CSV table of C-alpha atoms in Angstrom, one decimal:
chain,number,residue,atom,x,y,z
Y,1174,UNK,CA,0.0,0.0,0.0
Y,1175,UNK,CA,1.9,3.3,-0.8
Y,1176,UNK,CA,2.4,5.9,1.9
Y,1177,UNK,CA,0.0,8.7,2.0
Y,1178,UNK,CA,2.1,12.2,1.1
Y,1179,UNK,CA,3.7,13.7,4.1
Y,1180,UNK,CA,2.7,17.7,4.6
Y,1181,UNK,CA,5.4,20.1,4.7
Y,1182,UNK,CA,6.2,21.7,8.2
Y,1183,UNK,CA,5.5,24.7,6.8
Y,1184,UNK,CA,2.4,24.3,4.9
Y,1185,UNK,CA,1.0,22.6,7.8
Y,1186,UNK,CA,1.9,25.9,10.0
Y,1187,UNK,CA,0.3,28.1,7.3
Y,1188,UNK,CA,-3.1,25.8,7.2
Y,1189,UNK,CA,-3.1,25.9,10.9
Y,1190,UNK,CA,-2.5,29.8,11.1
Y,1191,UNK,CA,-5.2,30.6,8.4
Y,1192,UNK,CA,-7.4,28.7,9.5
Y,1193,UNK,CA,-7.3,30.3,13.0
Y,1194,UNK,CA,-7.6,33.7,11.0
Y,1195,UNK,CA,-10.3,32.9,9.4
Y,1196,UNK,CA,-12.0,31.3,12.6
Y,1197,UNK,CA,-11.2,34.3,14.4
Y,1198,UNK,CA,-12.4,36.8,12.4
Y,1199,UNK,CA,-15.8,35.1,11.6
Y,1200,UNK,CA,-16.1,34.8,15.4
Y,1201,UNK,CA,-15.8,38.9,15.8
Y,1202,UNK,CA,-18.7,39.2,12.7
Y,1203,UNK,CA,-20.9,37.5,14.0
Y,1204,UNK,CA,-20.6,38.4,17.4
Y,1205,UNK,CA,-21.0,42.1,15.4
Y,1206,UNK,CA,-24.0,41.3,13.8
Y,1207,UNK,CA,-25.6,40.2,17.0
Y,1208,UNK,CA,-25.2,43.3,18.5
Y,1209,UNK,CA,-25.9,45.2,15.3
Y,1210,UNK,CA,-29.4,43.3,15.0
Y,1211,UNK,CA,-30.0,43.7,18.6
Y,1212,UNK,CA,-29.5,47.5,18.4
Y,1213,UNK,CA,-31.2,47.7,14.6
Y,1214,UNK,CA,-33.3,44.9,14.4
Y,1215,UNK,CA,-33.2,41.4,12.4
Y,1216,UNK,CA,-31.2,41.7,8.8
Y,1217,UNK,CA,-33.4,41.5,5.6
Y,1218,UNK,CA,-33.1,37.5,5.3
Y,1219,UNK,CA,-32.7,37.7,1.2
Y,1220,UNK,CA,-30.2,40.8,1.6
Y,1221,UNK,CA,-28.1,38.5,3.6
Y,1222,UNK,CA,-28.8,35.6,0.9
Y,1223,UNK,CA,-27.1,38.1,-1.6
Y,1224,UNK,CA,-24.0,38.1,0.9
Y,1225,UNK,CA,-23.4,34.7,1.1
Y,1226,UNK,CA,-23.7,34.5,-2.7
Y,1227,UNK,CA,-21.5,37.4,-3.2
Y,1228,UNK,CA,-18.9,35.4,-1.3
Y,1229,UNK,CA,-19.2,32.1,-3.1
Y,1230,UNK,CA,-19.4,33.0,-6.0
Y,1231,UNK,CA,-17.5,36.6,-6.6
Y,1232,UNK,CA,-15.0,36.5,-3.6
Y,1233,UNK,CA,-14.4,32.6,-4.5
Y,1234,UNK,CA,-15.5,31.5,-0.6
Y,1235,UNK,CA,-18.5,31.1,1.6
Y,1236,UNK,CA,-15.7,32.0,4.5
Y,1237,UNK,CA,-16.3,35.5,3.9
Y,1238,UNK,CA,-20.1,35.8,4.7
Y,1239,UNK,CA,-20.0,36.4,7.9
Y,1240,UNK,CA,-18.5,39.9,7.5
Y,1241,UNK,CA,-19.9,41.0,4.7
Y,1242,UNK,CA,-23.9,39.5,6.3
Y,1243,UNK,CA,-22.8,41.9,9.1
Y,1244,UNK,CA,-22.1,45.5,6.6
Y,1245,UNK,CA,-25.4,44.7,5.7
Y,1246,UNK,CA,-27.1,44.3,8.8
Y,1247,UNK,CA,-25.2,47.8,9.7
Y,1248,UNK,CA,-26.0,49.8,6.1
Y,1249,UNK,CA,-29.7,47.6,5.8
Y,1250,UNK,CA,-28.9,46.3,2.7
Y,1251,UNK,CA,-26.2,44.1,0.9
Y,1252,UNK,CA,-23.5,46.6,-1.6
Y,1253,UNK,CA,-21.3,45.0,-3.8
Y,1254,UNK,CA,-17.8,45.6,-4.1
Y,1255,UNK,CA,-17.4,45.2,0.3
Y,1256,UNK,CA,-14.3,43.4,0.8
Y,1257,UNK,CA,-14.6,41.1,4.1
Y,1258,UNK,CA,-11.6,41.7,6.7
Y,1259,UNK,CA,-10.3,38.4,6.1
Y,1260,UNK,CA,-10.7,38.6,2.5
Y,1261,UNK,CA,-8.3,41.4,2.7
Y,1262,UNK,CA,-5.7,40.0,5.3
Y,1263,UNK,CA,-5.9,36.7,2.9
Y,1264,UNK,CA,-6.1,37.7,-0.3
Y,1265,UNK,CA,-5.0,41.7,-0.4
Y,1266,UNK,CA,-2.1,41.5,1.7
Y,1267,UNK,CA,-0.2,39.0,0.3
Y,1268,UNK,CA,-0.8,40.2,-3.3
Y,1269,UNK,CA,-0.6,44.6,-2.8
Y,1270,UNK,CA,1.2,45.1,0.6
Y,1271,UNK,CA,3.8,41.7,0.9
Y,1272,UNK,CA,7.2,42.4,2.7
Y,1273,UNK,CA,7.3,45.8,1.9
Y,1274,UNK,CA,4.3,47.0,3.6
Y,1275,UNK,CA,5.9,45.2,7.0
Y,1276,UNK,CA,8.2,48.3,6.9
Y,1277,UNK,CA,5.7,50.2,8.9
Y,1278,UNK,CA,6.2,47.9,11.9
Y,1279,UNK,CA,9.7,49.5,11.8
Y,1280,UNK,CA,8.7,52.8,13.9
Y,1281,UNK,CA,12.7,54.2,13.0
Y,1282,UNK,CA,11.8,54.2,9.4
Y,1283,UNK,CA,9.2,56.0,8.3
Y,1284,UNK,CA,10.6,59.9,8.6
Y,1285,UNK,CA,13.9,58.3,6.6
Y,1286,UNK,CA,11.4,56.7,3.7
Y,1287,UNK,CA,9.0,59.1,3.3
Y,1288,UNK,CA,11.2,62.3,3.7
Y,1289,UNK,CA,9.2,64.2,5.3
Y,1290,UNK,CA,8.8,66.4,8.6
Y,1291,UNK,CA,5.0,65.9,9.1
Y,1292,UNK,CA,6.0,62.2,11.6
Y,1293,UNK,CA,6.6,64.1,14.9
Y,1294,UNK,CA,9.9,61.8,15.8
Y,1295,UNK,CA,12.6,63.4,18.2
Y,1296,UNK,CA,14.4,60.3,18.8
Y,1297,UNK,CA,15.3,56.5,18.0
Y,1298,UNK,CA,16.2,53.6,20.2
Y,1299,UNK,CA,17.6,50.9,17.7
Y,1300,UNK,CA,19.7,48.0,19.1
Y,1301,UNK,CA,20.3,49.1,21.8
Y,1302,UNK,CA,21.6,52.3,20.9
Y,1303,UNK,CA,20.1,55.9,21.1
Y,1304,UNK,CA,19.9,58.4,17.7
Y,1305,UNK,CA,18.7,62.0,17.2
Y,1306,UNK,CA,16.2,62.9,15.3
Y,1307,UNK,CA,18.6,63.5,12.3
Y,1308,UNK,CA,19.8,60.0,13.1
Y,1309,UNK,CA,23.1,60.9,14.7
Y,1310,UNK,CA,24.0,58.2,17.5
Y,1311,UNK,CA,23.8,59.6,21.2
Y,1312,UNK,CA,25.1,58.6,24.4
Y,1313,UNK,CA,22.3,58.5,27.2
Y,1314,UNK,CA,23.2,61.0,28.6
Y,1315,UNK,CA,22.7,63.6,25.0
Y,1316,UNK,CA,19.8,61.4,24.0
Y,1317,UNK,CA,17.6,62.7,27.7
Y,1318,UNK,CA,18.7,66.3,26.8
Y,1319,UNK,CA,17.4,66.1,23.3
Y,1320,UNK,CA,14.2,64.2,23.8
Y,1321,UNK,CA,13.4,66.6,26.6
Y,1322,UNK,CA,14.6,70.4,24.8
Y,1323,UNK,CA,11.0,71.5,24.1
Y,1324,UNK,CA,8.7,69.8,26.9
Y,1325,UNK,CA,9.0,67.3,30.0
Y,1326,UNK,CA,6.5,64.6,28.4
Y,1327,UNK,CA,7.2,62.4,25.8
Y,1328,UNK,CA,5.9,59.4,23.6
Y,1329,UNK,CA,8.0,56.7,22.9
Y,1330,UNK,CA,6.0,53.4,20.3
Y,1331,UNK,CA,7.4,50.3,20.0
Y,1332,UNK,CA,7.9,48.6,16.6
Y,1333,UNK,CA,5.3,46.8,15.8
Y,1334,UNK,CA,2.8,48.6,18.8
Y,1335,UNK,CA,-0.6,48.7,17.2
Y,1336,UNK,CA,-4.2,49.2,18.7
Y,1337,UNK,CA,-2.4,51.7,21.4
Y,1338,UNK,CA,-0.5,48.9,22.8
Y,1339,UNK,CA,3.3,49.1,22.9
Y,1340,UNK,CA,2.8,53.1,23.5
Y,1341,UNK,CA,4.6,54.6,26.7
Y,1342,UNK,CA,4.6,58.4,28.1
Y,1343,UNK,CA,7.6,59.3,29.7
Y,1344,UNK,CA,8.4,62.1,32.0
Y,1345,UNK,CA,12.0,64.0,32.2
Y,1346,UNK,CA,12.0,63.5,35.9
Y,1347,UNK,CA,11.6,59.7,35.4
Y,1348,UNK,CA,13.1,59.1,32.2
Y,1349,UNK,CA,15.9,56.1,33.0
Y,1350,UNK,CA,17.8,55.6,29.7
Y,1351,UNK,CA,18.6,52.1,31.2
Y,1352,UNK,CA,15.2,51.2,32.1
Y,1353,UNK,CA,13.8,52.1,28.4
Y,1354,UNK,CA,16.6,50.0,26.5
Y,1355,UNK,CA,14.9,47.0,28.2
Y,1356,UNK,CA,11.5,48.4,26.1
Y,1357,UNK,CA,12.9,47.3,22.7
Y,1358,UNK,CA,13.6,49.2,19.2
Y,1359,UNK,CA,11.2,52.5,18.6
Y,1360,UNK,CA,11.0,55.5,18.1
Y,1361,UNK,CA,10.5,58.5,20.2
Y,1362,UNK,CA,7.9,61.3,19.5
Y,1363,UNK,CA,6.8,64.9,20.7
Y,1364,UNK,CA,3.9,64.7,23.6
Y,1365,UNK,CA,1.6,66.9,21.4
Y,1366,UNK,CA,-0.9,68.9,22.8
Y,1367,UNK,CA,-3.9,68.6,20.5
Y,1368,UNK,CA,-6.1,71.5,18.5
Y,1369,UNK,CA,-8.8,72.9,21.1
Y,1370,UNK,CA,-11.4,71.5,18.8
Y,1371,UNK,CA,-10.4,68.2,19.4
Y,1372,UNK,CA,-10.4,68.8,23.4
Y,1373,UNK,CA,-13.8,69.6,23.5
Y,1374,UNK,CA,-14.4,66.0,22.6
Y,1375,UNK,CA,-11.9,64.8,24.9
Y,1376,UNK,CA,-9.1,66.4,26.6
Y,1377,UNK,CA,-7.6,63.5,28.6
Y,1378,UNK,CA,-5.8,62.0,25.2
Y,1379,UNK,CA,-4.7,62.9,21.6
Y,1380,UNK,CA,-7.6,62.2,19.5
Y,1381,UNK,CA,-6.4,60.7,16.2
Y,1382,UNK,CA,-8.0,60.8,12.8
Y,1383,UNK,CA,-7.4,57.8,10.9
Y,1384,UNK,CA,-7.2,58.3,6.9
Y,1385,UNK,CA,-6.9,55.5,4.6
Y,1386,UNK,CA,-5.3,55.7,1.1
Y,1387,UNK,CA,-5.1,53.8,-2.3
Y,1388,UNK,CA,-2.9,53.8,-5.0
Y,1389,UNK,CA,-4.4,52.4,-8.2
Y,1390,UNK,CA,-2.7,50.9,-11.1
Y,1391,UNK,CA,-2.3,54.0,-12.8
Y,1392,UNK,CA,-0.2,55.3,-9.9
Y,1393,UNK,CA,-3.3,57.8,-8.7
Y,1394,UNK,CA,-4.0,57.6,-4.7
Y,1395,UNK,CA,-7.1,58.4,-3.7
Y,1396,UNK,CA,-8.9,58.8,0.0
Y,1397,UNK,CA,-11.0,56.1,0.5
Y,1398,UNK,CA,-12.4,56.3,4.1
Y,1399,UNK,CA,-11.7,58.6,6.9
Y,1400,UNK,CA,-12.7,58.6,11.0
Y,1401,UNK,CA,-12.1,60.1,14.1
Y,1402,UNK,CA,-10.7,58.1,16.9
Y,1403,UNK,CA,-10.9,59.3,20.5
Y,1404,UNK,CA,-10.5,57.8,23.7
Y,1405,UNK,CA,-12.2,57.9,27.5
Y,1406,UNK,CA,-11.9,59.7,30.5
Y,1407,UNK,CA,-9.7,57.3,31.8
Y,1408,UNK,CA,-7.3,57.0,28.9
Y,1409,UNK,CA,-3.8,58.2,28.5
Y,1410,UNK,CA,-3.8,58.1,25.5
Y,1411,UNK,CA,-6.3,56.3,22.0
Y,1412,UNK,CA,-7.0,52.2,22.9
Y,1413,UNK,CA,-8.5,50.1,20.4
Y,1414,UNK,CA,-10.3,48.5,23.6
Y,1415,UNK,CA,-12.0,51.5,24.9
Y,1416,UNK,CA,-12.3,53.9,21.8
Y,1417,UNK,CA,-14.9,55.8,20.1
Y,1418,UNK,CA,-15.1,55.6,16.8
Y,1419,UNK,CA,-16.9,58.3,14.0
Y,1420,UNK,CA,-17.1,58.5,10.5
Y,1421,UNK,CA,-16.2,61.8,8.5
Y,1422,UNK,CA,-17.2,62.7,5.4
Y,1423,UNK,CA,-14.6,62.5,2.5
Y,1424,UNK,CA,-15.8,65.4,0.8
Y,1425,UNK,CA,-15.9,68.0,3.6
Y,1426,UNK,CA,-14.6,66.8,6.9
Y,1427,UNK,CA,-17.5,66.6,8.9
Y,1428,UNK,CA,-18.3,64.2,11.8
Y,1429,UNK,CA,-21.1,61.6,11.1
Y,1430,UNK,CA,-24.1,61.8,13.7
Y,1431,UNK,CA,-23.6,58.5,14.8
Y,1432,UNK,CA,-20.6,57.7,16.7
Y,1433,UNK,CA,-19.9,54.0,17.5
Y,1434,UNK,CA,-18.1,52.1,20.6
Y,1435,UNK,CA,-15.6,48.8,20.3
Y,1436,UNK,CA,-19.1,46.5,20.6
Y,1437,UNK,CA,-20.5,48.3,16.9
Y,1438,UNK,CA,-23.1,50.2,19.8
Y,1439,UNK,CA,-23.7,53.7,18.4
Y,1440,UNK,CA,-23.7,56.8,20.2
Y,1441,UNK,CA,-24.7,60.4,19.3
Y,1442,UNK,CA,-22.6,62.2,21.4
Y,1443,UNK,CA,-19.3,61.3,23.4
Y,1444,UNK,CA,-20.5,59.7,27.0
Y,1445,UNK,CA,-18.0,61.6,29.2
Y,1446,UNK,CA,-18.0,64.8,28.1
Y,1447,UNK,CA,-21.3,64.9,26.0
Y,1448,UNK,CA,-19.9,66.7,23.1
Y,1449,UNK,CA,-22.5,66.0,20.2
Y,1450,UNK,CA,-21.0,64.9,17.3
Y,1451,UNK,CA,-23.8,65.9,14.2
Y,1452,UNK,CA,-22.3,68.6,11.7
Y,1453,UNK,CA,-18.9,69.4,13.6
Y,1454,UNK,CA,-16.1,69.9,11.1
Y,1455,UNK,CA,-12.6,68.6,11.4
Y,1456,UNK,CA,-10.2,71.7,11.5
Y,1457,UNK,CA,-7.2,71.7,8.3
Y,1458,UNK,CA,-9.0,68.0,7.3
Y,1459,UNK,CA,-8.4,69.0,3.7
Y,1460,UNK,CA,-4.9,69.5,3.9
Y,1461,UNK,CA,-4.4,66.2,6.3
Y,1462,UNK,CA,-5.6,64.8,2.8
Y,1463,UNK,CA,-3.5,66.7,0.7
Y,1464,UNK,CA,-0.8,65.5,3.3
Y,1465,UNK,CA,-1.1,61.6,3.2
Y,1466,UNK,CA,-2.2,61.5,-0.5
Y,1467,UNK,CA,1.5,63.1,-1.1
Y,1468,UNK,CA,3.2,60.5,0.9
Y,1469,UNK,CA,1.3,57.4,-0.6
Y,1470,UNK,CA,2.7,58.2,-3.9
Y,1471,UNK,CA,5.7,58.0,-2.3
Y,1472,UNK,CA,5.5,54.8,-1.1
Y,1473,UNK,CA,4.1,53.3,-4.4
Y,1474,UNK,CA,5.1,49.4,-3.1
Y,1475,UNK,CA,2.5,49.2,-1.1
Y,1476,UNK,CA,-1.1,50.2,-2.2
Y,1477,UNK,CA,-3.3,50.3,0.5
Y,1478,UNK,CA,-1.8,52.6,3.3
Y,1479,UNK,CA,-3.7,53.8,7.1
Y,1480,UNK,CA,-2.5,57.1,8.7
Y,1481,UNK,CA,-2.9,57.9,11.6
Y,1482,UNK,CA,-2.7,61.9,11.7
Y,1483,UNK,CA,-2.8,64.6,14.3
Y,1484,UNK,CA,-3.7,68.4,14.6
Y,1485,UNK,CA,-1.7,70.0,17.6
Y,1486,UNK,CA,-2.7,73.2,19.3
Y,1487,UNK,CA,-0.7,75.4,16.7
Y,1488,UNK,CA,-2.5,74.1,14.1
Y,1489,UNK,CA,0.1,72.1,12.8
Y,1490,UNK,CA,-0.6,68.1,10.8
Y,1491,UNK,CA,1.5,65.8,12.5
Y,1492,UNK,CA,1.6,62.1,11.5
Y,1493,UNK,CA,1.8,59.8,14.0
Y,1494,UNK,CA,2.6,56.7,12.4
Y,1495,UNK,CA,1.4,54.9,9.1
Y,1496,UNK,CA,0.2,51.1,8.5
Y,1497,UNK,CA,0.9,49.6,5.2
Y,1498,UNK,CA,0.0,45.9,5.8
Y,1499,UNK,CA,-3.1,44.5,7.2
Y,1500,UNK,CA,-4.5,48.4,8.0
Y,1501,UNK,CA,-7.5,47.3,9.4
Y,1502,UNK,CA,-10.5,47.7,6.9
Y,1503,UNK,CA,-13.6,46.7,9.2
Y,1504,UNK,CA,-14.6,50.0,10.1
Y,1505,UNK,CA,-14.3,51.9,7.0
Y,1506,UNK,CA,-16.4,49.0,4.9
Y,1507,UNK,CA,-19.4,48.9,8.2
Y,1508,UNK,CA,-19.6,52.7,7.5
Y,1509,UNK,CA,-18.6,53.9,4.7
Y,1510,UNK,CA,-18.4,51.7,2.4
Y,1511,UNK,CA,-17.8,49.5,-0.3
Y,1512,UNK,CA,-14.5,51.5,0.0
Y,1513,UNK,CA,-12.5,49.6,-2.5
Y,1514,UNK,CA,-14.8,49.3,-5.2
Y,1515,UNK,CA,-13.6,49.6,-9.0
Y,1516,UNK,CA,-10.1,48.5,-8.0
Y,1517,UNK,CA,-10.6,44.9,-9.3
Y,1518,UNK,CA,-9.6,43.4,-5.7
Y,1519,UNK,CA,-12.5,41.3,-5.8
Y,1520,UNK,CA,-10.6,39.2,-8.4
Y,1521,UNK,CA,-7.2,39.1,-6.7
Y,1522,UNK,CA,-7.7,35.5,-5.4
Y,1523,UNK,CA,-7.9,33.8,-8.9
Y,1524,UNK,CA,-4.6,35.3,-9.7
């Protein structure tokens, strides 16, 4: 009897890992779409029939239901051209952002490769070793003086921190150059003091507005969703856990009237401080956009990039840090989207 064919130790760790992925991700939709249904009422039963087909037969898998059953429970009806969030870690990824787009894990990077002053970095800690913010190596004790010049607080990120996770405020008073080696490689940043408008809707933390960017095959980039993320009362600073989340309006920068919480719950106005979000514009949001478009031509690798961008107190756009792999699309597609429709990444996966 011949020996069945032995799997690969690698393909084996890629089946297990994608199938976890996928697993995971359906868990969070339809965990969503409970709570959307519970808040909105039961889906149309043939609108979600035209998502399951959508994903059998256009996306090339029944997997991606789930997400796309729960933008329609959220928008009332099913839109084609939604990409599901683990069509797009699958599929998009792998194909548009690859290796390259991994680059934006690397904190150290991103004033060097896009050239530009907007990233508010004053500092680098890269193996160990401290560098300026023109990338000059420091001892610790030139590294404190320079981090600290213009204010006692700062920000230092960790590579790869995401989700505000891996994000640390340090003081001048504390500040132990020993005891943040043992942090890891990142990159140090100004503690900026955000745009009064912004601390109406919560002064405890720097509200950030997230902006995400394509670049089609022509080499034109384009905005393709845009929110406002703020945190809590007790939040030093934006958490993916605790957040609020609102949608603004490409075309003029104005807040949506419905806010919406990490559970997909919405809200009309933010529940510590009650500011009311209907018809408030976002100060300088057309330039943010002017800003990032700029950049994602510069990095034309990767084709599907999230900023994360910031308006200080002196009016000033500040970019806090850019995603160009799996950016996170679930938001953008529950509220404003399809996002990424006539780009043909509904066909990627027969490629």
């Amino acid at each position: 009897m011949p020996s069945k064919p032995k799997i690969a130790p690698k393909e084996l760790y890629n089946y297990v890992k994608t199938s976890y992925y996928n697993f995971s991700h359906n868990k969070m939709a339809n965990k969503a779409l409970k709570t959307i249904e519970k808040e909105k009422g039961k889906a149309n039963p043939k609108e979600l029939k035209l998502a399951e087909a959508y994903a059998k037969d256009i996306l090339g898998w029944k997997g991606y239901a789930p997400w796309l059953k729960a933008y329609t429970a959220m928008a009332g009806e099913f839109k084609e051209g939604w990409l599901p969030e683990n069509y797009f870690g699958n599929v998009v990824v792998p194909k548009l952002q690859g290796e390259v787009g991994k680059t934006s894990f690397l904190k150290p990077l991103s004033k060097r490769l896009f050239e530009s002053d907007a990233f508010s970095d004053i500092g680098y800690l890269v193996n160990r070793s401290f560098y300026d913010k023109n990338y000059k190596i420091c001892s610790a004790s030139e590294i404190k003086e320079k981090l600290f010049s213009e204010s006692g607080k700062i920000v230092f990120k960790l590579n790869n921190s995401f989700q505000g996770r891996g994000v640390f405020v340090l003081e001048q008073a504390t500040f132990n150059t020993k005891q943040v080696v043992k942090f890891g490689a990142g990159v140090f940043q100004n503690y900026i003091e955000q745009h009064s408008f912004f601390n109406q809707i919560m002064p405890n933390s720097v509200a950030t507005i997230r902006l995400l960017t394509v670049l089609d095959d022509f080499g034109e980039s384009s905005l393709r969703a845009a929110y406002l993320r703020v945190g809590r009362n007790k939040d030093s600073h934006v958490k993916s856990s605790s957040q609020i989340v609102v949608p603004i309006a490409l075309d003029s920068g104005n807040l949506n009237e419905l806010g919406h919480s990490k559970m997909w719950f919405t809200i009309k106005e933010h529940p510590d401080t009650n500011f009311k979000f209907k018809g408030e514009q976002i100060p300088r949001f057309k330039e943010m956009v002017e800003t990032v478009l700029t950049m994602q031509k510069k990095m034309s690798f990767v084709r599907c990039i999230g900023w994360d961008v910031v308006l200080d107190k002196d009016d000033k756009i500040q970019v806090m840090e850019w995603n160009g792999f799996h950016t996170g699309i679930g938001f953008a597609e529950f509220t404003q989207g399809p996002c990424f429709k006539n780009l043909g990444w509904e066909h990627l996966w027969k490629e």
